[in-house]
Short mmCIF file of N, CA and C in Angstrom, two decimals:
data_model
loop_
_atom_site.label_atom_id
_atom_site.label_comp_id
_atom_site.label_asym_id
_atom_site.label_seq_id
_atom_site.Cartn_x
_atom_site.Cartn_y
_atom_site.Cartn_z
N MET A 1 40.93 92.82 96.67
CA MET A 1 40.19 91.85 95.91
C MET A 1 40.16 90.53 96.68
N ALA A 2 41.29 90.17 97.27
CA ALA A 2 41.35 88.92 97.99
C ALA A 2 40.42 88.93 99.20
N ALA A 3 40.11 90.11 99.69
CA ALA A 3 39.21 90.22 100.85
C ALA A 3 37.77 90.43 100.44
N GLY A 4 37.48 90.38 99.14
CA GLY A 4 36.11 90.47 98.67
C GLY A 4 35.71 91.80 98.05
N ALA A 5 36.64 92.73 97.92
CA ALA A 5 36.32 94.02 97.29
C ALA A 5 36.01 93.79 95.80
N THR A 6 35.19 94.64 95.25
CA THR A 6 34.86 94.53 93.83
C THR A 6 35.47 95.66 93.00
N GLY A 7 36.18 96.56 93.66
CA GLY A 7 36.81 97.67 92.96
C GLY A 7 37.69 98.45 93.91
N TRP A 8 38.20 99.58 93.44
CA TRP A 8 39.02 100.42 94.28
C TRP A 8 38.95 101.86 93.82
N ILE A 9 39.35 102.76 94.70
CA ILE A 9 39.40 104.19 94.39
C ILE A 9 40.80 104.65 94.77
N ALA A 10 41.45 105.37 93.87
CA ALA A 10 42.78 105.89 94.17
C ALA A 10 43.01 107.16 93.37
N GLY A 11 43.73 108.09 93.96
CA GLY A 11 43.99 109.35 93.30
C GLY A 11 44.92 109.24 92.11
N LEU A 12 45.79 108.26 92.09
CA LEU A 12 46.78 108.17 91.03
C LEU A 12 46.30 107.44 89.78
N ILE A 13 45.06 107.03 89.77
CA ILE A 13 44.52 106.36 88.59
C ILE A 13 44.63 107.28 87.37
N ASN A 14 44.41 108.57 87.56
CA ASN A 14 44.50 109.51 86.45
C ASN A 14 45.94 109.74 86.00
N ALA A 15 46.91 109.57 86.88
CA ALA A 15 48.31 109.75 86.52
C ALA A 15 48.90 108.50 85.86
N TYR A 16 48.49 107.34 86.33
CA TYR A 16 49.00 106.06 85.82
C TYR A 16 47.82 105.14 85.48
N PRO A 17 47.06 105.49 84.44
CA PRO A 17 45.86 104.69 84.14
C PRO A 17 46.16 103.24 83.74
N ALA A 18 47.15 103.03 82.91
CA ALA A 18 47.45 101.66 82.45
C ALA A 18 47.92 100.79 83.61
N GLU A 19 48.77 101.34 84.45
CA GLU A 19 49.29 100.59 85.59
C GLU A 19 48.18 100.30 86.60
N SER A 20 47.29 101.26 86.78
CA SER A 20 46.17 101.07 87.71
C SER A 20 45.23 99.97 87.24
N VAL A 21 44.90 99.99 85.96
CA VAL A 21 44.03 98.96 85.40
C VAL A 21 44.71 97.60 85.47
N ARG A 22 45.99 97.57 85.16
CA ARG A 22 46.74 96.30 85.21
C ARG A 22 46.75 95.74 86.62
N LEU A 23 47.00 96.58 87.62
CA LEU A 23 47.01 96.13 89.00
C LEU A 23 45.64 95.57 89.39
N PHE A 24 44.59 96.26 89.02
CA PHE A 24 43.24 95.78 89.31
C PHE A 24 42.98 94.43 88.65
N GLU A 25 43.32 94.32 87.38
CA GLU A 25 43.07 93.07 86.65
C GLU A 25 43.86 91.90 87.25
N LEU A 26 45.11 92.13 87.58
CA LEU A 26 45.91 91.07 88.17
C LEU A 26 45.33 90.61 89.51
N ALA A 27 44.93 91.57 90.33
CA ALA A 27 44.33 91.22 91.63
C ALA A 27 43.01 90.50 91.43
N ARG A 28 42.18 91.01 90.54
CA ARG A 28 40.88 90.39 90.26
C ARG A 28 41.03 88.96 89.76
N ASP A 29 42.04 88.73 88.95
CA ASP A 29 42.24 87.42 88.34
C ASP A 29 43.04 86.46 89.22
N GLY A 30 43.36 86.90 90.45
CA GLY A 30 44.06 86.02 91.38
C GLY A 30 45.53 85.82 91.08
N ARG A 31 46.12 86.72 90.32
CA ARG A 31 47.54 86.61 89.95
C ARG A 31 48.37 87.41 90.96
N ALA A 32 48.40 86.89 92.18
CA ALA A 32 48.95 87.61 93.33
C ALA A 32 50.43 87.96 93.16
N MET A 33 51.23 87.08 92.63
CA MET A 33 52.67 87.35 92.50
C MET A 33 52.92 88.52 91.55
N GLU A 34 52.24 88.51 90.41
CA GLU A 34 52.39 89.60 89.45
C GLU A 34 51.82 90.91 90.01
N ALA A 35 50.69 90.82 90.69
CA ALA A 35 50.09 92.00 91.31
C ALA A 35 51.02 92.57 92.37
N ALA A 36 51.64 91.71 93.16
CA ALA A 36 52.54 92.17 94.22
C ALA A 36 53.75 92.88 93.64
N GLU A 37 54.27 92.39 92.55
CA GLU A 37 55.42 93.02 91.91
C GLU A 37 55.07 94.44 91.45
N LEU A 38 53.94 94.59 90.78
CA LEU A 38 53.50 95.92 90.33
C LEU A 38 53.16 96.80 91.53
N TYR A 39 52.53 96.23 92.53
CA TYR A 39 52.16 96.98 93.73
C TYR A 39 53.40 97.52 94.45
N ARG A 40 54.46 96.75 94.53
CA ARG A 40 55.70 97.22 95.17
C ARG A 40 56.26 98.44 94.44
N TRP A 41 56.17 98.44 93.12
CA TRP A 41 56.62 99.59 92.34
C TRP A 41 55.73 100.80 92.60
N PHE A 42 54.42 100.56 92.69
CA PHE A 42 53.41 101.62 92.79
C PHE A 42 53.26 102.17 94.21
N LEU A 43 53.58 101.39 95.22
CA LEU A 43 53.29 101.75 96.60
C LEU A 43 53.84 103.10 97.05
N PRO A 44 55.08 103.46 96.75
CA PRO A 44 55.54 104.78 97.19
C PRO A 44 54.66 105.92 96.65
N LEU A 45 54.18 105.77 95.44
CA LEU A 45 53.28 106.79 94.88
C LEU A 45 51.90 106.73 95.52
N LEU A 46 51.41 105.53 95.77
CA LEU A 46 50.09 105.40 96.40
C LEU A 46 50.08 106.00 97.80
N ARG A 47 51.23 106.02 98.45
CA ARG A 47 51.31 106.60 99.80
C ARG A 47 51.14 108.11 99.80
N LEU A 48 51.16 108.73 98.64
CA LEU A 48 50.90 110.17 98.57
C LEU A 48 49.50 110.50 99.08
N ASP A 49 48.60 109.52 99.07
CA ASP A 49 47.22 109.72 99.53
C ASP A 49 47.10 109.92 101.04
N VAL A 50 48.15 109.74 101.79
CA VAL A 50 48.02 109.76 103.25
C VAL A 50 48.71 110.95 103.91
N VAL A 51 49.04 111.97 103.14
CA VAL A 51 49.65 113.17 103.71
C VAL A 51 48.69 114.35 103.54
N ASN A 52 48.96 115.42 104.28
CA ASN A 52 48.05 116.57 104.26
C ASN A 52 47.85 117.19 102.89
N LYS A 53 48.85 117.22 102.08
CA LYS A 53 48.75 117.87 100.77
C LYS A 53 48.60 116.83 99.65
N PHE A 54 47.84 115.77 99.92
CA PHE A 54 47.75 114.69 98.94
C PHE A 54 47.17 115.13 97.62
N VAL A 55 46.20 116.04 97.63
CA VAL A 55 45.60 116.49 96.36
C VAL A 55 46.66 117.20 95.52
N GLN A 56 47.42 118.09 96.14
CA GLN A 56 48.45 118.81 95.41
C GLN A 56 49.51 117.85 94.86
N LEU A 57 49.90 116.87 95.67
CA LEU A 57 50.91 115.91 95.22
C LEU A 57 50.40 115.04 94.07
N ILE A 58 49.18 114.59 94.16
CA ILE A 58 48.61 113.76 93.10
C ILE A 58 48.48 114.58 91.82
N LYS A 59 48.02 115.82 91.93
CA LYS A 59 47.92 116.68 90.75
C LYS A 59 49.31 116.92 90.14
N PHE A 60 50.33 117.07 90.97
CA PHE A 60 51.70 117.23 90.48
C PHE A 60 52.13 116.00 89.68
N VAL A 61 51.89 114.82 90.22
CA VAL A 61 52.25 113.58 89.51
C VAL A 61 51.48 113.48 88.20
N GLN A 62 50.21 113.87 88.20
CA GLN A 62 49.42 113.85 86.97
C GLN A 62 50.07 114.74 85.91
N GLU A 63 50.50 115.94 86.32
CA GLU A 63 51.15 116.84 85.36
C GLU A 63 52.47 116.26 84.87
N GLU A 64 53.24 115.69 85.78
CA GLU A 64 54.54 115.11 85.42
C GLU A 64 54.40 113.96 84.42
N THR A 65 53.30 113.21 84.49
CA THR A 65 53.10 112.09 83.58
C THR A 65 52.32 112.48 82.32
N GLY A 66 51.99 113.78 82.21
CA GLY A 66 51.27 114.25 81.02
C GLY A 66 49.78 113.94 81.04
N HIS A 67 49.21 113.76 82.23
CA HIS A 67 47.80 113.42 82.34
C HIS A 67 47.00 114.46 83.12
N GLY A 68 47.36 115.71 83.02
CA GLY A 68 46.60 116.74 83.72
C GLY A 68 47.48 117.90 84.12
N SER A 69 46.98 118.66 85.07
CA SER A 69 47.65 119.87 85.52
C SER A 69 47.87 119.80 87.02
N ALA A 70 48.93 120.42 87.49
CA ALA A 70 49.20 120.48 88.93
C ALA A 70 48.40 121.59 89.60
N ARG A 71 47.68 122.37 88.82
CA ARG A 71 46.93 123.50 89.37
C ARG A 71 45.76 123.02 90.21
N VAL A 72 45.63 123.59 91.40
CA VAL A 72 44.50 123.28 92.28
C VAL A 72 43.87 124.59 92.73
N ARG A 73 42.63 124.51 93.14
CA ARG A 73 41.95 125.69 93.66
C ARG A 73 41.87 125.58 95.18
N ALA A 74 41.72 126.70 95.82
CA ALA A 74 41.55 126.68 97.27
C ALA A 74 40.21 126.04 97.61
N PRO A 75 40.13 125.28 98.68
CA PRO A 75 38.87 124.61 99.02
C PRO A 75 37.76 125.61 99.34
N GLY A 76 36.63 125.40 98.72
CA GLY A 76 35.45 126.21 99.01
C GLY A 76 35.39 127.54 98.31
N TRP A 77 36.50 128.00 97.77
CA TRP A 77 36.51 129.29 97.08
C TRP A 77 36.19 129.06 95.62
N ASN A 78 35.53 130.02 95.03
CA ASN A 78 35.16 129.98 93.61
C ASN A 78 34.34 128.74 93.26
N SER A 79 33.67 128.22 94.24
CA SER A 79 32.85 127.04 94.01
C SER A 79 31.53 127.47 93.39
N PRO A 80 31.03 126.74 92.38
CA PRO A 80 29.73 127.10 91.80
C PRO A 80 28.59 126.88 92.78
N THR A 81 28.81 126.08 93.80
CA THR A 81 27.79 125.82 94.81
C THR A 81 28.15 126.58 96.08
N PRO A 82 27.26 127.48 96.53
CA PRO A 82 27.60 128.21 97.75
C PRO A 82 27.67 127.28 98.96
N ARG A 83 28.51 127.65 99.90
CA ARG A 83 28.62 126.86 101.13
C ARG A 83 27.34 126.96 101.94
N ARG A 84 26.95 125.86 102.52
CA ARG A 84 25.78 125.85 103.41
C ARG A 84 26.24 126.05 104.83
N PRO A 85 25.43 126.75 105.63
CA PRO A 85 25.81 126.89 107.04
C PRO A 85 25.79 125.53 107.73
N ARG A 86 26.70 125.33 108.65
CA ARG A 86 26.74 124.08 109.39
C ARG A 86 25.63 124.08 110.43
N PRO A 87 25.01 122.93 110.66
CA PRO A 87 23.98 122.86 111.71
C PRO A 87 24.60 123.02 113.09
N ALA A 88 23.82 123.58 113.99
CA ALA A 88 24.30 123.75 115.37
C ALA A 88 24.47 122.39 116.02
N PRO A 89 25.51 122.26 116.88
CA PRO A 89 25.74 120.97 117.54
C PRO A 89 24.67 120.61 118.56
#
């Protein structure tokens, strides 16, 4: 927000909706000290987005917090949309 962003995208919003909204509001309103305090608590969880199995980890956290299921599907399988062939290089 301080750099001019108007929003954010994060996988853990579904697991911690109130905390995510609060962090956004604090940053938007320029309440940096309060935002930093919440961000320090949230950061270890937000770092789940940077590992190979981030979807599985985020889904696990969602299930643990009562906001979803840890179940994931294999990529591209059972998709209602068939895969398109890749164009030749």
